CSV table of C-alpha atoms in Angstrom, one decimal:
chain,number,residue,atom,x,y,z
A,570,MET,CA,-61.5,31.6,6.7
A,571,LYS,CA,-59.8,28.4,5.8
A,572,VAL,CA,-62.4,27.7,3.3
A,573,LEU,CA,-61.9,31.2,2.0
A,574,THR,CA,-58.5,30.6,1.6
A,575,THR,CA,-58.6,26.8,-0.1
A,576,SER,CA,-61.2,28.8,-2.6
A,577,VAL,CA,-59.0,31.7,-3.4
A,578,LYS,CA,-56.0,28.8,-4.0
A,579,LEU,CA,-58.6,27.1,-6.1
A,580,HIS,CA,-59.2,30.0,-8.3
A,581,ARG,CA,-55.6,31.1,-8.6
A,582,ILE,CA,-54.9,27.5,-9.7
A,583,LYS,CA,-57.8,27.5,-12.3
A,584,SER,CA,-56.3,30.8,-13.7
A,585,GLY,CA,-53.1,29.3,-14.0
A,586,LEU,CA,-54.3,26.5,-15.6
A,587,THR,CA,-56.2,28.8,-18.0
A,588,THR,CA,-53.1,31.1,-18.6
A,589,PHE,CA,-50.8,27.8,-19.4
A,590,SER,CA,-53.4,26.2,-22.1
A,591,LEU,CA,-53.7,29.7,-23.6
A,592,LEU,CA,-50.1,29.9,-23.9
A,593,LEU,CA,-49.7,26.7,-24.9
A,594,ILE,CA,-52.3,27.1,-28.1
A,595,GLY,CA,-50.2,30.3,-28.9
A,596,LEU,CA,-47.0,28.7,-29.1
A,597,SER,CA,-48.7,25.9,-31.3
A,598,CYS,CA,-49.7,28.3,-33.9
A,599,ARG,CA,-47.3,30.1,-33.9
A,600,LYS,CA,-45.3,26.7,-34.4
A,601,SER,CA,-47.4,25.4,-37.0
A,602,SER,CA,-47.3,28.8,-39.0
A,603,MET,CA,-43.4,28.6,-38.8
A,604,ASN,CA,-43.4,24.9,-40.4
A,605,ASN,CA,-45.7,25.7,-43.8
A,606,SER,CA,-47.3,22.5,-45.1
A,607,TYR,CA,-49.2,22.8,-48.5
A,608,SER,CA,-52.2,20.5,-48.9
A,609,ILE,CA,-54.5,19.2,-51.3
A,610,LEU,CA,-57.7,17.9,-50.1
A,611,LEU,CA,-59.3,14.6,-51.4
A,612,GLU,CA,-63.1,14.3,-50.7
A,613,ASN,CA,-65.3,11.2,-51.1
A,614,HIS,CA,-69.0,12.3,-51.8
A,615,SER,CA,-69.6,9.2,-53.4
A,616,THR,CA,-72.0,6.4,-51.4
A,617,ARG,CA,-68.9,4.1,-50.6
A,618,PRO,CA,-65.5,4.0,-49.4
A,619,VAL,CA,-62.9,4.4,-52.0
A,620,GLY,CA,-59.2,4.0,-51.7
A,621,PHE,CA,-56.9,6.5,-54.0
A,622,TYR,CA,-53.1,6.9,-55.1
A,623,ILE,CA,-51.6,10.2,-56.1
A,624,ALA,CA,-48.8,9.7,-58.5
A,625,THR,CA,-46.2,11.7,-56.8
A,626,GLY,CA,-43.3,9.3,-58.1
A,627,GLY,CA,-41.0,7.8,-55.2
A,628,THR,CA,-39.9,3.9,-54.7
A,629,TYR,CA,-43.3,2.4,-55.9
A,630,GLY,CA,-44.9,5.2,-57.8
A,631,THR,CA,-45.2,7.0,-61.4
A,632,LEU,CA,-45.8,10.0,-62.6
A,633,TYR,CA,-47.6,11.8,-65.3
A,634,PRO,CA,-47.8,10.5,-68.5
A,635,ASP,CA,-47.0,7.3,-66.7
A,636,THR,CA,-50.0,6.1,-66.3
A,637,SER,CA,-49.3,3.0,-64.8
A,638,LEU,CA,-50.8,1.6,-61.3
A,639,PRO,CA,-48.4,0.8,-58.7
A,640,LYS,CA,-46.9,-2.9,-58.5
A,641,ASN,CA,-47.8,-2.4,-54.5
A,642,LYS,CA,-51.1,-1.3,-52.7
A,643,SER,CA,-49.4,-1.1,-49.2
A,644,ILE,CA,-51.1,1.8,-46.9
A,645,ASP,CA,-48.1,3.7,-48.4
A,646,ILE,CA,-49.2,3.7,-51.6
A,647,ILE,CA,-53.3,3.7,-52.0
A,648,SER,CA,-55.2,5.0,-48.8
A,649,ARG,CA,-58.7,4.6,-47.9
A,650,LEU,CA,-60.8,7.3,-47.6
A,651,ASP,CA,-64.8,6.7,-46.2
A,652,VAL,CA,-68.1,8.0,-47.5
A,653,ASN,CA,-68.1,12.2,-46.9
A,654,LYS,CA,-64.5,12.1,-45.6
A,655,THR,CA,-61.7,14.1,-46.5
A,656,PHE,CA,-58.1,13.4,-47.1
A,657,TYR,CA,-55.2,15.9,-46.9
A,658,SER,CA,-52.1,15.2,-49.0
A,659,TYR,CA,-49.5,17.6,-47.4
A,660,SER,CA,-46.4,18.7,-48.8
A,661,SER,CA,-43.4,20.6,-47.1
A,662,LEU,CA,-42.9,22.4,-50.4
A,663,ARG,CA,-45.5,24.5,-52.5
A,664,TRP,CA,-47.4,22.3,-55.1
A,665,ASP,CA,-46.1,24.7,-57.1
A,666,ASN,CA,-42.5,24.1,-56.4
A,667,VAL,CA,-43.6,20.2,-56.7
A,668,PHE,CA,-45.3,21.0,-60.3
A,669,LYS,CA,-42.2,22.2,-61.3
A,670,THR,CA,-40.3,18.9,-60.2
A,671,LEU,CA,-42.9,16.7,-62.7
A,672,PRO,CA,-42.4,15.4,-66.5
A,673,LYS,CA,-45.3,17.8,-67.1
A,674,ASP,CA,-47.6,19.7,-65.6
A,675,THR,CA,-49.6,17.0,-64.6
A,676,LEU,CA,-50.4,15.4,-61.3
A,677,SER,CA,-52.6,11.8,-61.6
A,678,VAL,CA,-54.7,10.8,-58.7
A,679,PHE,CA,-56.1,7.6,-59.1
A,680,ILE,CA,-59.6,6.1,-57.1
A,681,PHE,CA,-60.5,2.9,-56.6
A,682,ASP,CA,-63.4,0.4,-55.3
A,683,SER,CA,-62.4,-0.6,-51.9
A,684,ASP,CA,-63.9,-3.6,-52.7
A,685,THR,CA,-61.9,-4.1,-55.8
A,686,LEU,CA,-58.7,-3.5,-53.7
A,687,ALA,CA,-60.0,-6.2,-51.2
A,688,LYS,CA,-60.8,-8.6,-53.6
A,689,TYR,CA,-57.7,-8.6,-56.3
A,690,PRO,CA,-54.2,-8.6,-56.0
A,691,MET,CA,-52.8,-5.5,-57.5
A,692,GLU,CA,-51.3,-7.5,-60.5
A,693,ILE,CA,-54.9,-8.1,-61.5
A,694,ILE,CA,-55.9,-4.4,-60.7
A,695,SER,CA,-53.1,-3.2,-62.9
A,696,GLN,CA,-53.5,-5.4,-66.1
A,697,GLN,CA,-57.2,-5.1,-66.0
A,698,TYR,CA,-57.1,-1.2,-65.3
A,699,LYS,CA,-59.8,-1.8,-62.4
A,700,ILE,CA,-60.3,1.8,-61.4
A,701,LEU,CA,-62.8,3.9,-60.6
A,702,LYS,CA,-61.3,7.2,-62.0
A,703,ARG,CA,-58.1,9.0,-62.9
A,704,TYR,CA,-57.7,12.6,-62.7
A,705,ASP,CA,-54.9,14.1,-64.5
A,706,LEU,CA,-55.0,17.7,-62.9
A,707,SER,CA,-52.5,20.3,-63.7
A,708,ILE,CA,-51.7,23.2,-61.3
A,709,SER,CA,-54.6,25.4,-62.7
A,710,ASP,CA,-56.8,22.7,-62.3
A,711,LEU,CA,-56.4,22.5,-58.9
A,712,ARG,CA,-56.4,26.4,-58.1
A,713,LYS,CA,-59.7,26.1,-59.7
A,714,LEU,CA,-60.8,23.4,-57.2
A,715,ASN,CA,-59.0,25.7,-54.7
A,716,TRP,CA,-56.9,22.5,-53.9
A,717,ALA,CA,-60.1,20.0,-53.2
A,718,VAL,CA,-60.3,17.4,-55.5
A,719,PRO,CA,-63.9,15.6,-55.2
A,720,TYR,CA,-64.9,12.1,-56.1
A,721,PRO,CA,-67.1,11.8,-57.9
A,722,ALA,CA,-66.4,14.1,-60.1
A,723,SER,CA,-68.1,18.0,-59.8
A,724,SER,CA,-69.5,20.0,-62.2
A,725,GLU,CA,-66.4,21.9,-62.0
A,726,MET,CA,-64.1,19.2,-63.5
A,727,GLU,CA,-66.4,19.2,-66.8
A,728,ASN,CA,-63.2,20.0,-69.3
A,729,MET,CA,-60.3,18.8,-66.9
A,730,LYS,CA,-58.5,15.6,-68.1
A,731,MET,CA,-59.7,12.3,-66.6
A,732,PHE,CA,-60.3,8.5,-67.5
A,733,PRO,CA,-62.8,7.7,-67.9
A,734,SER,CA,-63.9,11.1,-69.1
A,735,TYR,CA,-66.5,13.2,-67.2
A,736,PRO,CA,-68.8,12.4,-65.5
């Protein structure tokens, strides 16, 4: 009888834990839907890690039509993206609203070779414009890409503004 009682208690504990876990999952889903965030994905489909910078202004940043590079290459400005990985750039505002605050309907995304970032100071990278690619994307470009920006450029990007030009 004692074994049966222990078995029943264990079953109740497991059921309680399962219910509690499902409750937590449900609450976290509700919380994330209430706290909307909007993302642009950067996807590295190259054979090497890259660095990238999304020009959204700020203390150290720039905004299109200024396509100069930031003076600093700290982790807050330039991030690393490994091979076959995706980075999500989040905004608490809809990107349509973010674009309304930009001087032009354009967001620049700079792609760097990670070896270049490791080897040279930002001053040299900036002076010699040592970038692999710069995408100058409109809101309609991002919609066409379904908010996912690949590197290297996909065939969908053939008519989109970039430097050096496609491919």
